[in-house]
PDB file of C-alpha atoms in Angstrom:
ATOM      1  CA  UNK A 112     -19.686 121.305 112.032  1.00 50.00           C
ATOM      2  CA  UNK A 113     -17.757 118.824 110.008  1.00 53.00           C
ATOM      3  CA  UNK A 114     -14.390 116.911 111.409  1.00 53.00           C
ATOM      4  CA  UNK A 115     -11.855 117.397 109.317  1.00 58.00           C
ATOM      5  CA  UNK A 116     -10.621 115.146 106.642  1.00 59.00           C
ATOM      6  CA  UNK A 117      -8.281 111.860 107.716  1.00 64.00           C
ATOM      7  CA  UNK A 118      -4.979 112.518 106.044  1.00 74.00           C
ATOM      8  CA  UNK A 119      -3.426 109.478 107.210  1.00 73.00           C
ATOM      9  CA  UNK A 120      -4.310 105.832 106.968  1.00 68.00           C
ATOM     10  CA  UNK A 121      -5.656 103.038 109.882  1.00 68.00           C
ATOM     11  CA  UNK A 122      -3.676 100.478 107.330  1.00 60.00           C
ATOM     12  CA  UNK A 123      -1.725  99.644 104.528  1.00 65.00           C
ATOM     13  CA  UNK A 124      -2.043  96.264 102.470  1.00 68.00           C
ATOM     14  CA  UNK A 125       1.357  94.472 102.659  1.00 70.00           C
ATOM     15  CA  UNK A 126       1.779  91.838 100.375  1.00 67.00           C
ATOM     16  CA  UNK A 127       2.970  88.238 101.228  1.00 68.00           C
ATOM     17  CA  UNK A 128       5.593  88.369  98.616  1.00 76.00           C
ATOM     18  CA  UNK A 129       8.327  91.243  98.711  1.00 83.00           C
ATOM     19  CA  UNK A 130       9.036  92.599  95.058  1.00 86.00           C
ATOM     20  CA  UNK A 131      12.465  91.899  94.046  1.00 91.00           C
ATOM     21  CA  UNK A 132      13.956  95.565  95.108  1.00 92.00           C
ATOM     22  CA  UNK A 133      12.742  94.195  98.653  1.00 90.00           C
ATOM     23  CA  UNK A 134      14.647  91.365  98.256  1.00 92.00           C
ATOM     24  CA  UNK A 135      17.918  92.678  97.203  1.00 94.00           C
ATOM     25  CA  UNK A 136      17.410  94.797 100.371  1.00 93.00           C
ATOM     26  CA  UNK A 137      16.891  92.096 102.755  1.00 93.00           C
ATOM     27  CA  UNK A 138      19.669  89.746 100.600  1.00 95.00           C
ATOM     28  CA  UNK A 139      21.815  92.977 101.645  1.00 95.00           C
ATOM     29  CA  UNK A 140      21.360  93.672 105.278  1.00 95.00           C
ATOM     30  CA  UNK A 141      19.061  91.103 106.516  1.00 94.00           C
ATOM     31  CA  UNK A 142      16.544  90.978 108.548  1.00 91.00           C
ATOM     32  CA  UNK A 143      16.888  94.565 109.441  1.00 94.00           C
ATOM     33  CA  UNK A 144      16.021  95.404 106.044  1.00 94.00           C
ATOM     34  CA  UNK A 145      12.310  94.351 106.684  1.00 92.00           C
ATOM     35  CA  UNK A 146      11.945  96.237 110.089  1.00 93.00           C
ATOM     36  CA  UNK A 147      13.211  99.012 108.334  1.00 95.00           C
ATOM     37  CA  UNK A 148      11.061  99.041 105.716  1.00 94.00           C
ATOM     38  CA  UNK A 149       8.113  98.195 106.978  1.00 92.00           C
ATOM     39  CA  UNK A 150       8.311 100.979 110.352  1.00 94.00           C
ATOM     40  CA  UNK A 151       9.063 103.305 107.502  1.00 95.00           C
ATOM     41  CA  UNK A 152       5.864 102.664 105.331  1.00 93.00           C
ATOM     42  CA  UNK A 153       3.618 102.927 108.239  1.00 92.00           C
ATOM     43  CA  UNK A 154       5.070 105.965 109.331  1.00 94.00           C
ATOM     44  CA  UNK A 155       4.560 107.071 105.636  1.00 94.00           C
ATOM     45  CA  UNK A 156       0.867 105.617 105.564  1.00 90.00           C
ATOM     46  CA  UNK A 157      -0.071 106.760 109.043  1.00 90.00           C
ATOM     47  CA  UNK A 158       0.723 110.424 107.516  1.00 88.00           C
ATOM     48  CA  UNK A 159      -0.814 110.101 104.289  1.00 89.00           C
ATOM     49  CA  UNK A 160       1.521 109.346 100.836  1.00 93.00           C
ATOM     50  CA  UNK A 161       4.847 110.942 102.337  1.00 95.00           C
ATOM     51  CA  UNK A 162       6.807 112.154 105.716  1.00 95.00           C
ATOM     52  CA  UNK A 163       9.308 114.167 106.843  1.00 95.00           C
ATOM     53  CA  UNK A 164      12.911 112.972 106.737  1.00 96.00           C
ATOM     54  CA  UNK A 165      16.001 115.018 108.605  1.00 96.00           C
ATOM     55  CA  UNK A 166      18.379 113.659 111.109  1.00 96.00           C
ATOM     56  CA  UNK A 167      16.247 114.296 114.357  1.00 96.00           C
ATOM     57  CA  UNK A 168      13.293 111.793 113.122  1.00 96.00           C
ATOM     58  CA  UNK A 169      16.060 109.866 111.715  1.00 96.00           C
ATOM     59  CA  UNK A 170      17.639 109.637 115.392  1.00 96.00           C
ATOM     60  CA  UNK A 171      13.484 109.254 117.208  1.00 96.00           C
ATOM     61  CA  UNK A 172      13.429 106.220 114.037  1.00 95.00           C
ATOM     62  CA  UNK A 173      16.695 104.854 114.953  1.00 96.00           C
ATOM     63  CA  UNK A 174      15.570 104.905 118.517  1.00 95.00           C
ATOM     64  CA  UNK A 175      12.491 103.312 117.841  1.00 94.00           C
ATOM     65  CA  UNK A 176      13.960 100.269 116.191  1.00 94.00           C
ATOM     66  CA  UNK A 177      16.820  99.612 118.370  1.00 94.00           C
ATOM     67  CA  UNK A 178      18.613 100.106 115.486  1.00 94.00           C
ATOM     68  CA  UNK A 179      22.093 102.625 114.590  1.00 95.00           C
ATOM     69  CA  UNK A 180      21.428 105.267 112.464  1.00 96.00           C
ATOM     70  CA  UNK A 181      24.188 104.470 110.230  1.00 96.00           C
ATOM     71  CA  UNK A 182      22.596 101.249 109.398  1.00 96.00           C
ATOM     72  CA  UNK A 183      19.565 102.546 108.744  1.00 96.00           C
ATOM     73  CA  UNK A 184      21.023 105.336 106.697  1.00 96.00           C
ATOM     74  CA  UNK A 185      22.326 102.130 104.468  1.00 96.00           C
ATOM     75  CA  UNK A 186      19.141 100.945 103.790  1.00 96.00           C
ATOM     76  CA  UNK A 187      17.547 103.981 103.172  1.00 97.00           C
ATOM     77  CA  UNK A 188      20.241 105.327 100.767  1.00 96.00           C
ATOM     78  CA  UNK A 189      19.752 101.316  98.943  1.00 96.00           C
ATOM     79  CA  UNK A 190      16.209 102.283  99.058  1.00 96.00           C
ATOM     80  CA  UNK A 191      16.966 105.241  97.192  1.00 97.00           C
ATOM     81  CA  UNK A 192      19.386 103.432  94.651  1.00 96.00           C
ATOM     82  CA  UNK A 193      16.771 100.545  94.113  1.00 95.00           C
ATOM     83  CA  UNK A 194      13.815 103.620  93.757  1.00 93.00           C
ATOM     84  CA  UNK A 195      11.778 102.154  96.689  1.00 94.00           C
ATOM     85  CA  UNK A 196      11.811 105.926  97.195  1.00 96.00           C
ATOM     86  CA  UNK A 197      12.160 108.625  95.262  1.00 96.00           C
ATOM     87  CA  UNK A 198      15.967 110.340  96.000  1.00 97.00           C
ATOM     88  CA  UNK A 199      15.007 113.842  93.909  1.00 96.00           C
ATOM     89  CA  UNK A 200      11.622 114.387  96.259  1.00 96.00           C
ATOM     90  CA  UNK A 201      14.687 113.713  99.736  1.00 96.00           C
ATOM     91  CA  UNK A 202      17.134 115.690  98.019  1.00 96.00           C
ATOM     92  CA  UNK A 203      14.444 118.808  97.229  1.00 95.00           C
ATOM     93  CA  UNK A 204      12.030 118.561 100.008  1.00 95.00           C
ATOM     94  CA  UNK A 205      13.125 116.156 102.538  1.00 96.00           C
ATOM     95  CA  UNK A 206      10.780 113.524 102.379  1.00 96.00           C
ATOM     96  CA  UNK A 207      10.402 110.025 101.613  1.00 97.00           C
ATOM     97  CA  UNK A 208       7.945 108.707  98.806  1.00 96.00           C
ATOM     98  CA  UNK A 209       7.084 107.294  95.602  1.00 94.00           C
ATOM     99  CA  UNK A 210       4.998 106.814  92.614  1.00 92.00           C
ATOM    100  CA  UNK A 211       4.296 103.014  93.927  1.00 90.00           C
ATOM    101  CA  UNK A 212       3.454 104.720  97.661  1.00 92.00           C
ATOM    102  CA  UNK A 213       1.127 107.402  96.234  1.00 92.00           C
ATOM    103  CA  UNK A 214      -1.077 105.129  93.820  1.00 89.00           C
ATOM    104  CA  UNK A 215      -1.378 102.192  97.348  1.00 89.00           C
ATOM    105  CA  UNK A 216      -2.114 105.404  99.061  1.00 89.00           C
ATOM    106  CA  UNK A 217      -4.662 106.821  96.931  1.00 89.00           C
ATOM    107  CA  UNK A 218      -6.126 102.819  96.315  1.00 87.00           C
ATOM    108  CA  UNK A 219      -6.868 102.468  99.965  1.00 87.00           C
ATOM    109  CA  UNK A 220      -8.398 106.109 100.215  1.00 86.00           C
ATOM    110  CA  UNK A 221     -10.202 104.406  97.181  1.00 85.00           C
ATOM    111  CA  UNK A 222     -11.040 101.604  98.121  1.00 84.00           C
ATOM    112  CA  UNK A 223     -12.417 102.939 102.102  1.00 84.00           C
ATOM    113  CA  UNK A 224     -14.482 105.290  99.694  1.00 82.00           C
ATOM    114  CA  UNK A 225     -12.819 108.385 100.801  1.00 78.00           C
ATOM    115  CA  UNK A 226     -14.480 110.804  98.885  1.00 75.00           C
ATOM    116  CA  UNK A 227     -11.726 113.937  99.294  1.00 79.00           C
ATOM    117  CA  UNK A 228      -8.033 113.881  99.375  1.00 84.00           C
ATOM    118  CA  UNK A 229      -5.900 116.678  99.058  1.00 84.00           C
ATOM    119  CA  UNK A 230      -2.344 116.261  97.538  1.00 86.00           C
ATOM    120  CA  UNK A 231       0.341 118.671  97.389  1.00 88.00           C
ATOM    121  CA  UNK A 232       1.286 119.376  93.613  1.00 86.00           C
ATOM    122  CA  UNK A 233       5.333 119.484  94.231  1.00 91.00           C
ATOM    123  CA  UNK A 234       4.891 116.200  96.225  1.00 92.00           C
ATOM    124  CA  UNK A 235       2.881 114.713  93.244  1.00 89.00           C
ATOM    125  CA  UNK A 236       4.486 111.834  91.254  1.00 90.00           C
ATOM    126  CA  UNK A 237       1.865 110.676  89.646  1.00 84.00           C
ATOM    127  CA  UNK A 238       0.725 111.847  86.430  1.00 75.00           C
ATOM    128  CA  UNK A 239      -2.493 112.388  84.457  1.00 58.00           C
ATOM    129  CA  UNK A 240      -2.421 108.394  83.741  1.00 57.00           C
ATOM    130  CA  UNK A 241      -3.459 107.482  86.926  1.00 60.00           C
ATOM    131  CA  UNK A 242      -7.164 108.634  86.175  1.00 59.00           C
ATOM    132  CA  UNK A 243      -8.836 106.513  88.367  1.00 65.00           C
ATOM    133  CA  UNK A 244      -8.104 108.301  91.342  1.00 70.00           C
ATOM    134  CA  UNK A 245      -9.201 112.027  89.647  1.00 70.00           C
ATOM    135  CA  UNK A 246     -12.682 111.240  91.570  1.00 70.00           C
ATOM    136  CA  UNK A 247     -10.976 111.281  94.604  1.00 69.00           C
ATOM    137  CA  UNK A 248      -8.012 114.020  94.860  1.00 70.00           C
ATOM    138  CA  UNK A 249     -10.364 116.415  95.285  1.00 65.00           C
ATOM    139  CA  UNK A 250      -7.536 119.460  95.671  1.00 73.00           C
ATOM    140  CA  UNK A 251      -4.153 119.750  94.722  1.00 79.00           C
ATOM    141  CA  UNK A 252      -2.392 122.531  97.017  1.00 81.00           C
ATOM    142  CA  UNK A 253       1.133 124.003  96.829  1.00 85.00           C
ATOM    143  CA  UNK A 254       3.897 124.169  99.379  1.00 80.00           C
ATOM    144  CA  UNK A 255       3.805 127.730  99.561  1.00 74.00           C
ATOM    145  CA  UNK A 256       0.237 128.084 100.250  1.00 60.00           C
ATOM    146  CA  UNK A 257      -1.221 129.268 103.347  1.00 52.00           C
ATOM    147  CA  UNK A 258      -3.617 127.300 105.590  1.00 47.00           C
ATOM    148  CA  UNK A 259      -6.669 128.027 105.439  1.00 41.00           C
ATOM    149  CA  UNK A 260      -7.942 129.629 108.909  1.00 40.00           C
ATOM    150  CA  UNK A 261     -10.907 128.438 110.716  1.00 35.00           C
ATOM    151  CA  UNK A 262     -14.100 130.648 110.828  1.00 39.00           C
ATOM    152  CA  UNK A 263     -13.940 130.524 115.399  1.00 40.00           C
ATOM    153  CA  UNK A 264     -17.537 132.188 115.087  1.00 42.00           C
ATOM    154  CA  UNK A 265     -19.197 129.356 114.720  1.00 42.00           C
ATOM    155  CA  UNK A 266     -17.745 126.846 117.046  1.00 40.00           C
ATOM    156  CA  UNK A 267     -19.287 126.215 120.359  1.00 40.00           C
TER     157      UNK A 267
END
């Protein structure tokens, strides 16, 4: 019997230069800017190409940091404004993502020659141009479908 699939990623490159969007951030708040940013991608990457976002993980993420959750509201919302994510996915679904965290996400899977990712369609904001990675999204599902239930009878 086969595992299943590894949604999430072991990594995430970071570059050694911040794009400018970064650096309006930091320019902004500072150093807390960075931690921000950076806790949030790998709690984006370590989930797959998106996460959850309501006030109780924004209080566990606040916690986390040593940080207030008013402050990191402000970056977020800046984030938002300077589309580091995308504010119509957080306003309709309540996540955090973006086109640029979707193609890295979908370069590592790439590039670690994963050979099946699954993507929910409403999540999606990339579009057919990105055709490189058609080898590798190997099933685009919907929010409103149900999981899939595992066949017991042939576990141990």
């Amino acid at each position: 019997m086969s595992r299943t699939p590894k949604e999430g990623l072991n990594y995430f490159p970071l570059v050694t230069n911040f794009e400018d969007k970064v650096e309006l951030l930091i320019a902004e708040f500072g150093s807390m800017a960075v931690g921000v940013i950076v806790s949030l991608y790998q709690k984006i990457y370590s989930n797959s190409y998106y996460t959850c976002w309501n006030e109780d993980v924004l209080m566990l993420f606040a916690r986390y940091l040593n940080e207030e959750i008013t402050a990191i509201n402000d970056v977020i919302n800046r984030c938002f404004d300077r589309e580091i994510f995308d504010r119509k996915m957080y306003e309709k679904y309540g996540i955090l993502t973006s086109r640029g965290i979707q193609k890295q996400y979908l370069e590592v899977c790439k590039n670690s020659r994963r050979t099946k990712v699954t993507m929910i369609k409403e999540y999606c904001l990339l579009n057919s141009h990105y055709v490189e990675f058609k080898d590798i999204i190997t099933k685009f599902i919907s929010i409103n479908d149900e999981d899939i239930p595992i066949n017991d009878s042939k576990s141990t």
